[in-house]
Coordinates of C-alpha atoms in Angstrom, one line a residue:
Chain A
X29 CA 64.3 85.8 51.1
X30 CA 63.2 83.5 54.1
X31 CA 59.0 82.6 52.8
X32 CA 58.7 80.8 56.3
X33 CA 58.7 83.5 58.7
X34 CA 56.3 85.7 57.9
X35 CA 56.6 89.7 57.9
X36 CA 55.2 91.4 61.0
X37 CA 52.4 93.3 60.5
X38 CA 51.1 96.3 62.1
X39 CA 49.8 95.2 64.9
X40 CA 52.3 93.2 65.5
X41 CA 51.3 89.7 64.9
X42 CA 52.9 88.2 62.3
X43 CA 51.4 87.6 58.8
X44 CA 51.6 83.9 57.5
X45 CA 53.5 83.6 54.2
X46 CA 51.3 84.0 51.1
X47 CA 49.8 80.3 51.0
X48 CA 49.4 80.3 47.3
X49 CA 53.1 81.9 46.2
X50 CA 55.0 79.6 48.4
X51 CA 53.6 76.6 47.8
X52 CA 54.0 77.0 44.2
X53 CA 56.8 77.3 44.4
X54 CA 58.0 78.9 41.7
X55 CA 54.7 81.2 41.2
X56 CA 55.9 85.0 40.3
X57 CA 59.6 84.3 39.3
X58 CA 58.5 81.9 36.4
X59 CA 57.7 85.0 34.9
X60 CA 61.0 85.9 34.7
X61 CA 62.8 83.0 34.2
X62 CA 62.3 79.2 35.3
X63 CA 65.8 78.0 35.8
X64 CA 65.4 76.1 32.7
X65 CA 66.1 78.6 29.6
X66 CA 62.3 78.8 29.0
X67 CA 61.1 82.1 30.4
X68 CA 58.3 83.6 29.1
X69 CA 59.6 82.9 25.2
X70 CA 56.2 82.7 23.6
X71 CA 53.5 85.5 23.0
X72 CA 50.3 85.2 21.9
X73 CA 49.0 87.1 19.1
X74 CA 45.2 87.8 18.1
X75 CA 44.4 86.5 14.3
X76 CA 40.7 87.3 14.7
X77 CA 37.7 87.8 17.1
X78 CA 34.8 86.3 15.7
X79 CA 31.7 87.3 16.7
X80 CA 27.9 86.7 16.3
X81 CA 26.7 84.6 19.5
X82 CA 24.2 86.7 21.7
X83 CA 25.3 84.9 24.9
X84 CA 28.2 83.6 26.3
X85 CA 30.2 81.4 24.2
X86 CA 30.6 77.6 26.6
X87 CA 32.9 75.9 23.9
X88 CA 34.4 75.3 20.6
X89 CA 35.8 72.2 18.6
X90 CA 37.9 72.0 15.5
X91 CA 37.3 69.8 12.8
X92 CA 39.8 66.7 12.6
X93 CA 41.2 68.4 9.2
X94 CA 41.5 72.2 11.3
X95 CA 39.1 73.5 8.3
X96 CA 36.0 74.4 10.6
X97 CA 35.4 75.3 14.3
X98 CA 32.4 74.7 15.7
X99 CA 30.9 76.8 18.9
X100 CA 28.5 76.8 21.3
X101 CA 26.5 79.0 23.1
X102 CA 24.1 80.2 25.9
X103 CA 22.1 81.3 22.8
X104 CA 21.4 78.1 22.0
X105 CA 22.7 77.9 19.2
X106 CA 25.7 76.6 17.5
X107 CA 28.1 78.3 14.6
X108 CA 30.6 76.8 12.1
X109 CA 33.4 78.9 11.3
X110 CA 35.9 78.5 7.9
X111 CA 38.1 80.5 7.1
X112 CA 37.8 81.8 3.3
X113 CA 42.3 81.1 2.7
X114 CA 43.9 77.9 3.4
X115 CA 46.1 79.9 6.4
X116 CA 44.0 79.3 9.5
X117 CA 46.4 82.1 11.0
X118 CA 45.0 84.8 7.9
X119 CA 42.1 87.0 9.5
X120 CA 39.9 85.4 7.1
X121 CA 37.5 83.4 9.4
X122 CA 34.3 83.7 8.4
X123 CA 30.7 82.3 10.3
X124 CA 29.8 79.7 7.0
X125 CA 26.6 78.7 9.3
X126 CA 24.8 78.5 12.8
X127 CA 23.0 75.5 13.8
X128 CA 19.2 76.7 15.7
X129 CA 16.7 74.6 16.1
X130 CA 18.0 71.9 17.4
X131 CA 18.4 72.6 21.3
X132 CA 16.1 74.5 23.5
X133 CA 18.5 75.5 26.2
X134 CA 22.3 76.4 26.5
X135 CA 24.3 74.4 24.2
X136 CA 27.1 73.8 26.8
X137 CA 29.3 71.1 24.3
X138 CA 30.2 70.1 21.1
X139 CA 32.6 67.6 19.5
X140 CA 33.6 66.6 15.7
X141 CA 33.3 62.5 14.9
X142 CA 36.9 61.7 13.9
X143 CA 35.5 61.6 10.3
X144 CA 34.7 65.1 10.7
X145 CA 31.1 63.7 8.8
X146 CA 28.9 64.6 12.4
X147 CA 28.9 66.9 14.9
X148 CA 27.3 66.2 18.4
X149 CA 25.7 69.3 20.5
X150 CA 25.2 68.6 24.4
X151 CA 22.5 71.0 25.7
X152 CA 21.0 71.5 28.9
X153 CA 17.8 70.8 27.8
X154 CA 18.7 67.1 28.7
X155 CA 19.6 66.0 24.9
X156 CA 22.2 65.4 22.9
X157 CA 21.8 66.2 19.3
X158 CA 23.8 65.1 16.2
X159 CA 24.1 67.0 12.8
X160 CA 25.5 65.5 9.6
X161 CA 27.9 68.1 7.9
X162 CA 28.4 67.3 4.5
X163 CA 29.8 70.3 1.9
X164 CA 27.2 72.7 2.5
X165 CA 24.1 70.5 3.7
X166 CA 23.8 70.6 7.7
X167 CA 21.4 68.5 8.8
X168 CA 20.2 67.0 12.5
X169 CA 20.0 63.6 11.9
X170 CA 19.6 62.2 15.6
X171 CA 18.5 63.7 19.2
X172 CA 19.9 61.4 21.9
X173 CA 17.5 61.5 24.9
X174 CA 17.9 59.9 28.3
X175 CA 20.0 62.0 30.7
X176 CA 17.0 63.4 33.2
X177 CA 18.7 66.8 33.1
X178 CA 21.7 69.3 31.8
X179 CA 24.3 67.4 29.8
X180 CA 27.6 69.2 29.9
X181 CA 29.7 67.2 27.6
X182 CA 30.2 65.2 24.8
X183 CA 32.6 63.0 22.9
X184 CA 33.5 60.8 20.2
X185 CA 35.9 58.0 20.5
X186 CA 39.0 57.6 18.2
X187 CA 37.5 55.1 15.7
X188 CA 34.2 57.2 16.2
X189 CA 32.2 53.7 16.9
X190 CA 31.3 55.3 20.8
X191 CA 29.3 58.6 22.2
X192 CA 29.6 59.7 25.5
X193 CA 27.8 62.0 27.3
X194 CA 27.5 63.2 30.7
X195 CA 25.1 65.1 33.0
X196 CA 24.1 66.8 36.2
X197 CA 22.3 63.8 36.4
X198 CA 25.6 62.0 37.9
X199 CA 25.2 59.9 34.9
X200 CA 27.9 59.0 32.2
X201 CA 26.1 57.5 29.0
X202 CA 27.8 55.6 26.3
X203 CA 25.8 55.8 22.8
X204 CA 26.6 53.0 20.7
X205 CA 27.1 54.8 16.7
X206 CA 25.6 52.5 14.3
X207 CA 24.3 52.3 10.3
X208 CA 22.2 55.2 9.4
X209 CA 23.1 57.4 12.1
X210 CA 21.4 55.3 14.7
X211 CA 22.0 55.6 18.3
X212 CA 21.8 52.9 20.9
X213 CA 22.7 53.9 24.6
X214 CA 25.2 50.5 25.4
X215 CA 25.8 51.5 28.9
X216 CA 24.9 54.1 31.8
X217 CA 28.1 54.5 33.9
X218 CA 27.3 55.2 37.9
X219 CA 29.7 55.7 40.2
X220 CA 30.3 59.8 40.6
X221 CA 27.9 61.1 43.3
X222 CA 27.3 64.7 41.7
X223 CA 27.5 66.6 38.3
X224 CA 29.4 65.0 35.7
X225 CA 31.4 68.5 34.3
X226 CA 33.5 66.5 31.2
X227 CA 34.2 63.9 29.0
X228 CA 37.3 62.9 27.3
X229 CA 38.5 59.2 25.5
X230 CA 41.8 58.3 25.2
X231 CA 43.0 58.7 22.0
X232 CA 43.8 55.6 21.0
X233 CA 42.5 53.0 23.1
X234 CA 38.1 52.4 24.4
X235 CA 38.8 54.0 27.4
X236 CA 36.7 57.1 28.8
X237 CA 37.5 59.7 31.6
X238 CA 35.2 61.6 33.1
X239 CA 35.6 64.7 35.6
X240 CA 33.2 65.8 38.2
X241 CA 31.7 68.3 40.6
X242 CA 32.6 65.3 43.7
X243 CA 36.3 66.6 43.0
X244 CA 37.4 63.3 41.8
X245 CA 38.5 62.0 38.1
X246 CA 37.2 58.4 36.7
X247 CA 38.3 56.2 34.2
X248 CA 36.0 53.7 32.8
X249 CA 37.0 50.7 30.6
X250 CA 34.8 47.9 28.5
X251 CA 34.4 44.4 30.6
X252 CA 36.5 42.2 29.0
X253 CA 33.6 40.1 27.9
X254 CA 31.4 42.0 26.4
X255 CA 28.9 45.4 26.4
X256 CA 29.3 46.1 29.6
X257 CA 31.5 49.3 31.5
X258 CA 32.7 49.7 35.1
X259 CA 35.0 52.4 36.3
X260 CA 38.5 50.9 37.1
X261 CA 40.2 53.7 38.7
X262 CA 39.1 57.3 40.4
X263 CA 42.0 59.6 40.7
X264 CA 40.8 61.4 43.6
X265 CA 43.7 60.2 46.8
X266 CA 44.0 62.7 49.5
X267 CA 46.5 64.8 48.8
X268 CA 47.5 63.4 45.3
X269 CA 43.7 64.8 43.6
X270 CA 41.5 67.9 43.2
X271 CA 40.3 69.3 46.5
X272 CA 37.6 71.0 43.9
X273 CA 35.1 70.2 41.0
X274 CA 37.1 69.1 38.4
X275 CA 36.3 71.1 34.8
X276 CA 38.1 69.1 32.3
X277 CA 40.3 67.0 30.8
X278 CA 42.9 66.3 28.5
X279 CA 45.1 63.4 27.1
X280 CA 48.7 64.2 25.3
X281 CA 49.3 63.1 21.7
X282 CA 49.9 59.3 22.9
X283 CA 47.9 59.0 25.5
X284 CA 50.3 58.6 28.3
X285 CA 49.6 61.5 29.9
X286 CA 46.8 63.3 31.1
X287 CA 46.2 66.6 32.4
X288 CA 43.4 67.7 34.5
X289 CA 41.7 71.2 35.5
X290 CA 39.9 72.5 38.3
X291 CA 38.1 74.9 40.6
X292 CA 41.2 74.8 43.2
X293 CA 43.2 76.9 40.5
X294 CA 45.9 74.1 39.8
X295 CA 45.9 71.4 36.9
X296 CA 47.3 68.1 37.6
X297 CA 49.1 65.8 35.2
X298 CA 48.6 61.7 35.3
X299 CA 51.1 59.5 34.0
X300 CA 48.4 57.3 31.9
X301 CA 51.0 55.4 30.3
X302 CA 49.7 52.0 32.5
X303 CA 47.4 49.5 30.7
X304 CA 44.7 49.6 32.6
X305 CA 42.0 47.2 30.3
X306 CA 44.9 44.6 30.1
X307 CA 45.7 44.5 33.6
X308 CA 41.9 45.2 34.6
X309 CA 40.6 43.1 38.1
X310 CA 44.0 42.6 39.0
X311 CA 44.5 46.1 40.4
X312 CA 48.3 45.5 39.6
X313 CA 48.1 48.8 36.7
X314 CA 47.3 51.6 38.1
X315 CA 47.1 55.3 36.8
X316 CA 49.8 57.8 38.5
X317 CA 50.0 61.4 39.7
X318 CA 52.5 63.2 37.9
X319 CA 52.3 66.7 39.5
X320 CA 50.8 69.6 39.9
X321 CA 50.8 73.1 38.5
X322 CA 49.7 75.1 41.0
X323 CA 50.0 79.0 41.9
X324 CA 49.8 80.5 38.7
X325 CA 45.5 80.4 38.2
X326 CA 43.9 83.3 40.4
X327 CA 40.5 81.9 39.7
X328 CA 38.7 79.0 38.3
X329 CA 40.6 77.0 35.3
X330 CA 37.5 76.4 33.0
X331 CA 39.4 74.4 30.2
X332 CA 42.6 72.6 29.7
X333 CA 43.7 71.2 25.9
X334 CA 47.4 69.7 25.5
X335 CA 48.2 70.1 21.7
X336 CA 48.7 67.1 19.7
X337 CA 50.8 68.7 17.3
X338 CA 53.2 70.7 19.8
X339 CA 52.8 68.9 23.0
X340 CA 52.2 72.1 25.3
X341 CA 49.4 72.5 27.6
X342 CA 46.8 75.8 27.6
X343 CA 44.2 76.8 30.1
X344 CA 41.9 79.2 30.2
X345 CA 40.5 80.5 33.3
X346 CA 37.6 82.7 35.4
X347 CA 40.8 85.5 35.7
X348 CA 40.5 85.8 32.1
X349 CA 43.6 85.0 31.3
X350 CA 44.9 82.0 29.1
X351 CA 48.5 80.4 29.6
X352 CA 50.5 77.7 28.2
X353 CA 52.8 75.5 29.9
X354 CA 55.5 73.6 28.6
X355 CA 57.6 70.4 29.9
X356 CA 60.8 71.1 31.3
X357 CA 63.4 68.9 29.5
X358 CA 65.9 68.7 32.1
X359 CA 65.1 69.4 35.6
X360 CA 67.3 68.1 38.1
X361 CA 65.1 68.3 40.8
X362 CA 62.7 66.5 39.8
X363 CA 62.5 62.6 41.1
X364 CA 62.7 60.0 38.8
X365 CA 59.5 59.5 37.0
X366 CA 58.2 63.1 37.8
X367 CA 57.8 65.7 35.4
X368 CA 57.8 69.6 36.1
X369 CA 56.3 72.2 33.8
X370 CA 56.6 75.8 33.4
X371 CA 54.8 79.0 32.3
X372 CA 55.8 80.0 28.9
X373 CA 53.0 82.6 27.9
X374 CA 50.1 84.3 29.7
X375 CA 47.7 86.3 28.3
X376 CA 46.2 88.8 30.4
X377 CA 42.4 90.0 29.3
X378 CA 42.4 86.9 26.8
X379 CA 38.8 88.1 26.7
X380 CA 37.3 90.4 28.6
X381 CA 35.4 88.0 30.9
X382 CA 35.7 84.3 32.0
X383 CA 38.0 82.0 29.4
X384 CA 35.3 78.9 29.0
X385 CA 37.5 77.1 26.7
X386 CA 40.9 76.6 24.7
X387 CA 41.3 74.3 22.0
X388 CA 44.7 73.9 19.8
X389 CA 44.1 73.3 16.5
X390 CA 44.7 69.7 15.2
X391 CA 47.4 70.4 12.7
X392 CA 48.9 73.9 13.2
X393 CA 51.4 73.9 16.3
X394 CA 50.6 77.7 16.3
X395 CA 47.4 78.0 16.2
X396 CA 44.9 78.4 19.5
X397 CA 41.0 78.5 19.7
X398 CA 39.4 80.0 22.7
X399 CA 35.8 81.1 24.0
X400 CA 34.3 83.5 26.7
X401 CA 31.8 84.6 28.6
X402 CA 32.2 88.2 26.3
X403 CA 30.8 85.9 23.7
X404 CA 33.2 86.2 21.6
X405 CA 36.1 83.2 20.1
X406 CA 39.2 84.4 19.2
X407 CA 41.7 82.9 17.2
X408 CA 45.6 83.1 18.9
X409 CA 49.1 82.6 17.3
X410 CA 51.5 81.4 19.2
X411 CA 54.9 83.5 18.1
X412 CA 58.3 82.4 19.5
X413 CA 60.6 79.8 19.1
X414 CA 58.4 76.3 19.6
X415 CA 61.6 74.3 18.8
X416 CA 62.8 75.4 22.3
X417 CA 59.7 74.3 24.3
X418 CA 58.4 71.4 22.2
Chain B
X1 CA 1.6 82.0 53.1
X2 CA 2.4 78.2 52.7
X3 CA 2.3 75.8 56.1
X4 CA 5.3 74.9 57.3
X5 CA 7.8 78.0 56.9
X6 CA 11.7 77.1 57.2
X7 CA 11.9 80.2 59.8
X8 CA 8.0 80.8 61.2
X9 CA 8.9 83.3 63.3
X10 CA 12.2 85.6 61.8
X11 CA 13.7 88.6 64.0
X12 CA 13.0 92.1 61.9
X13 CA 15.5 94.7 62.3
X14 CA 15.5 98.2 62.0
X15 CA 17.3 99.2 59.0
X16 CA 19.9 101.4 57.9
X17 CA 19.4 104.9 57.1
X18 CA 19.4 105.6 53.4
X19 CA 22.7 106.7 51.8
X20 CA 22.9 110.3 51.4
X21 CA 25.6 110.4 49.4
X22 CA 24.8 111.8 45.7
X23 CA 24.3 108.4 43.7
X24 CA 25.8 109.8 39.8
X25 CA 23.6 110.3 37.4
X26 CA 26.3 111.5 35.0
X27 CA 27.3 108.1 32.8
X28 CA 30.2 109.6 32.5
X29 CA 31.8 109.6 35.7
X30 CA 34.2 107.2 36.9
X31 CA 33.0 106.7 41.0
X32 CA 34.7 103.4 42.3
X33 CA 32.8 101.2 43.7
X34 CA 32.8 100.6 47.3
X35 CA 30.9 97.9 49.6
X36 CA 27.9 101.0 50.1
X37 CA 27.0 101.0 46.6
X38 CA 27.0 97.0 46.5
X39 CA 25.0 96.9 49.8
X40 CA 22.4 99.8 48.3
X41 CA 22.2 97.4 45.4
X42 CA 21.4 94.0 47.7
X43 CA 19.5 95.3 51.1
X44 CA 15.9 95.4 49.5
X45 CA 15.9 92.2 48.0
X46 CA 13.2 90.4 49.1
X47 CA 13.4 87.0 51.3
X48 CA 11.8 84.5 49.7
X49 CA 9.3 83.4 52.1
X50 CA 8.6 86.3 54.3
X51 CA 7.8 89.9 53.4
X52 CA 10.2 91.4 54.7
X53 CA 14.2 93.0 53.1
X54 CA 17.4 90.8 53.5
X55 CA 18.5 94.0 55.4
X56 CA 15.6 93.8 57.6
X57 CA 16.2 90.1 58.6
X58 CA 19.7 91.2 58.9
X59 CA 20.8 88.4 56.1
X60 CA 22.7 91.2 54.2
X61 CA 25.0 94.1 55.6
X62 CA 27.5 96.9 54.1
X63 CA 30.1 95.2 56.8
X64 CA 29.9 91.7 55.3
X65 CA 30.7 93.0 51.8
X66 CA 34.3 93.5 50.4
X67 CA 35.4 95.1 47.4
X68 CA 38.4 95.1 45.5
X69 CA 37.2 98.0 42.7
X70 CA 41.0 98.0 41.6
X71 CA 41.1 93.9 40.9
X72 CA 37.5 94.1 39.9
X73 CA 36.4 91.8 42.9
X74 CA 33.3 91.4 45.0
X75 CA 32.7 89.7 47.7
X76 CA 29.3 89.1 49.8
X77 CA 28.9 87.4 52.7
X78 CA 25.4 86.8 54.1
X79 CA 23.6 85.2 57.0
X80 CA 21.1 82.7 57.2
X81 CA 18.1 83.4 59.4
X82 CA 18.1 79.6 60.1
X83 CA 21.2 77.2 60.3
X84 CA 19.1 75.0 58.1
X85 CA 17.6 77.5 55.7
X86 CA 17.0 75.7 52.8
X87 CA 16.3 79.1 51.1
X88 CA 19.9 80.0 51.4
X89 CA 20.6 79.1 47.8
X90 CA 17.8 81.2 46.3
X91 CA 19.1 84.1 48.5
X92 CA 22.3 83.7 47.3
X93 CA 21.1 83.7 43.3
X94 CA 19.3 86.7 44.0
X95 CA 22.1 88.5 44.9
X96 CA 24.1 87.1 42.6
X97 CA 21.5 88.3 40.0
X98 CA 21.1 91.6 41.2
X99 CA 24.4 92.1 40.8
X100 CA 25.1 90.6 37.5
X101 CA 22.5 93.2 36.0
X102 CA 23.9 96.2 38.2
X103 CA 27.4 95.6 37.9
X104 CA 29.9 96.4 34.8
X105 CA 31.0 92.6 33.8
X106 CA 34.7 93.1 34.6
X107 CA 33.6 91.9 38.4
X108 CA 34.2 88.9 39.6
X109 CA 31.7 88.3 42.0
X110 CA 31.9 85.6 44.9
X111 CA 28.9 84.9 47.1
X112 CA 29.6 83.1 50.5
X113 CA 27.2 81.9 53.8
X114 CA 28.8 83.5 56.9
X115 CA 30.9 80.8 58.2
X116 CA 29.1 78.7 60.9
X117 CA 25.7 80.0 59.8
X118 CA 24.9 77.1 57.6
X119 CA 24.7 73.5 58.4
X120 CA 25.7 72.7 54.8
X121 CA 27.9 75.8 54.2
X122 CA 30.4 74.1 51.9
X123 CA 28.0 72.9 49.8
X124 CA 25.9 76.2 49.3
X125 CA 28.8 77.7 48.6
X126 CA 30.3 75.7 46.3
X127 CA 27.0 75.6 43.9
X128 CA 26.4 79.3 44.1
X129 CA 29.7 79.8 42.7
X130 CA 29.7 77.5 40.2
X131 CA 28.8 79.3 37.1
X132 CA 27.6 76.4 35.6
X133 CA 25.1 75.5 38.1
X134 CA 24.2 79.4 38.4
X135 CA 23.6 79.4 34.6
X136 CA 21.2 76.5 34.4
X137 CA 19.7 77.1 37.2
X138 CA 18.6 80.7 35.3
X139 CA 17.2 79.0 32.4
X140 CA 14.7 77.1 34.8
X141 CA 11.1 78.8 35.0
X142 CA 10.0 78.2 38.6
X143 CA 13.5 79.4 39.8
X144 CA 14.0 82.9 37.6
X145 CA 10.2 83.9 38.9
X146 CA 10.7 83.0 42.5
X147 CA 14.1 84.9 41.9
X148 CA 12.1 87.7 40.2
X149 CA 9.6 87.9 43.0
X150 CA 12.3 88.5 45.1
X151 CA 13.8 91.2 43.1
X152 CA 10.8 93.1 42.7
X153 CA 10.8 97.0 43.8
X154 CA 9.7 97.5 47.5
X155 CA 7.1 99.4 48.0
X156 CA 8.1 102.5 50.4

């Protein structure tokens, strides 16, 4: 069928082609099949809906071990869920305890230290709290204050030595963890000119991204010599970045990759793999484009999380509905050095509002966390063959 | 009222005769929704500085509404008295409000400035939009009571 000349229309102009379908590309046919023996091979199945938040649920993290998954709420509160066998996909979850107290606005964030020892809260009531989890003690040990307003995300890097957190205040903050469970803010990063939506470290190496409501993506590395931070790229070219607020973030197991999410219904994947705090001043490395994903979101993509443990990508979005993608192994029309993925589930009414956020459990390749506006999480399995799409 | 009003002097219009159609009171029935019903739901909001209906200052109208009741989608468009109005932001949380408390939550509900009626259209629209934004902005004290004010029941 020719895309590019329009079908008349009643009145006898003729109707552009459907903007969204035909620069995708591939849009409504991946359902069917992609041209690269994928098709629509995985399904998701519900585990379990847990429920007990009185508001809409913003996020949830799992533990480093997969044992508990911590959510977050506009109730202000914040739950830990376990489930009661040693299956996480047995319908066994069960709410072991719910954090109050601590914030007095919507808890819009949380995040596990890689120990799995502390848990940080980002609230909208400007501060960051932190609660030691150890067996069945829960206590909050530290409230990080200094963002003038909301902060929407929080994160611990991969040695757990660095907190970041980020605000409406256009403001990224970098929390030095030290003895005792003391926090001392090493550096406040400047450089986006509105709300700072997300943070995310790479997981290996001290560098921090951060996503925005100015459309554009930055990465921020440690001055060679010393304390200080400076942002040494923004992924925001014309034409190669978000035309949108940017929601979130996520790095691939290795860090090489990164894949973004956003308000203009696509996600975007970087190509990471360059050394950025080696070559830093230089401007020689440089963070890359990879591509786009485009016409398969109808509305805003709230969350993006790219499994560590089965390396496929899932979003959750305002059309309710979560997808995963997968990397096309062979794809002969890509150019070298490009990468192409492809639809290979969608669940439609995921939950029965907005998708806020998807999260793959750390160990399990088949398991998948996700949150809504119904205020409910519900714990997916992914059935199908993962050998072919892995 | 305070000195210094964004639009001193705003044109009042007559206003739409009431819908006659039978509103249901049975919970039971299944009426889709069309862009009357939203715009019976919207056209006696208050404006925040003058005492007078968004139908009456012509902000709001059944023609700039569109509704998708099949894809549960909503879409209002409203006009600025003023290109500068720098009430254009609590207008467009009141109606976004007034319809998150009328409306079943399976709507998706998008809230625009008539293009050209803004000088900072892109921007208004992209923060009433942005749930976020919408959802803090509802937790702040001096915002849900001016929004409140505005959603009070008119007299007559």
């Amino acid at each position: 069928m020719e895309t590019s000349s329009g079908e008349p229309t009643s009145n006898g102009f003729v109707k552009p082609p459907d903007f969204r379908r035909e620069e995708s590309g591939r849009g409504g046919a991946a359902v069917e099949s992609n041209g690269h023996g994928l098709g629509m091979g995985l399904t998701l199945r519900l585990v379990q809906e847990l429920e007990g938040h009185s508001d809409r649920v913003w996020s949830v993290s799992w533990s480093p071990s997969g044992h508990t998954l911590a959510s977050c709420s506009g109730d202000k509160s914040c739950r830990l869920w376990e489930n009661l066998t040693t299956s996480p996909s047995s319908s066994t979850w069960r709410c072991q305890a719910v954090l109050e107290g601590g914030h007095t606005r919507t808890i819009r964030s949380c995040g596990w230290s890689p120990d799995g020892k502390l848990l940080a809260t980002a609230s909208f009531d400007a501060t960051t709290a932190v609660w030691e989890v150890t067996g069945g003690e829960i206590e909050n040990v530290a409230t990080l204050e200094g963002h003038d307003n909301e902060v929407k995300s929080v994160a611990w890097n991969s040695s757990g030595t660095y907190l970041a957190t980020c605000s409406r205040d256009k403001h990224v903050w970098i929390w030095d963890v030290q003895p005792g469970n003391e926090f001392e803010c090493m550096s406040v990063l400047s450089g986006h000119t509105q709300d700072v939506k997300f943070v995310a470290w790479h997981p290996t190496k001290d560098i921090l991204v951060s996503a925005s409501y100015d459309n554009a993506i930055k990465v921020w590395a440690e001055d060679g010599d010393g304390d200080d931070w400076r942002c040494v790229q923004t992924l925001a070219e014309p034409g190669r970045g978000h035309c949108s607020t940017v929601w979130a973030l996520a790095f691939d197991k290795d860090g090489d990759r990164l894949v973004s999410c956003s308000d203009d219904l696509t996600l975007m994947v970087w190509d990471t793999s360059a050394d950025l705090a080696d070559l830093s001043g230089s401007g020689q490395a440089q963070w890359k484009h990879s591509t786009t994903i485009s016409g398969y979101h109808d509305r805003t993509v709230f969350s993006v999380h790219w499994s560590r443990v089965n390396g496929l990508i899932a979003s959750g979005a305002a059309d309710d509905c979560i997808r995963i993608f997968a990397e096309n192994r062979e794809d002969s029309s890509a150019l070298p050095g490009e990468s192409s993925f492809s639809m290979v589930a969608k669940k439609v009414k995921a939950h029965s509002t907005d998708v806020n956020c998807v999260q793959w459990h750390p160990t399990d390749p088949r398991i998948l966390a996700s949150a809504g506006d119904d205020g409910t999480i519900k714990i997916w399995e992914v059935i199908g063959d993962l050998s072919l799409v892995g | 009222m305070t000195p210094g009003l964004i639009n001193a002097n705003p044109v009042v219009h007559e206003t739409k005769a009431r819908s006659v159609r039978q509103e249901s009171t049975d919970e039971t029935s299944v009426d889709e929704f069309d862009a009357l019903e939203i715009f019976e739901h919207v056209r006696d909001i208050t404006d925040p500085e003058h005492p007078y209906s968004l139908e009456q200052l012509n902000v709001v109208s059944e023609d700039a509404i569109d509704v998708d009741d099949k894809s549960s989608h909503v879409t209002v468009t409203f006009t600025p008295t003023v290109q500068h109005c720098s009430m254009a932001t609590v207008i467009g949380l009141c109606i976004r409000v007034k319809l998150m408390r009328c409306l079943p939550p399976r709507f998706k509900v998008d809230i625009r400035v008539a293009p050209g009626s803004h000088a900072s259209e892109a921007a208004v629209n992209k923060q009433l939009n942005d749930k976020e934004r919408v959802a803090a902005a509802l937790e702040n004290p001096h915002l849900v009571e001016m929004v409140e004010r505005c959603l009070q029941e008119r007299e007559g």
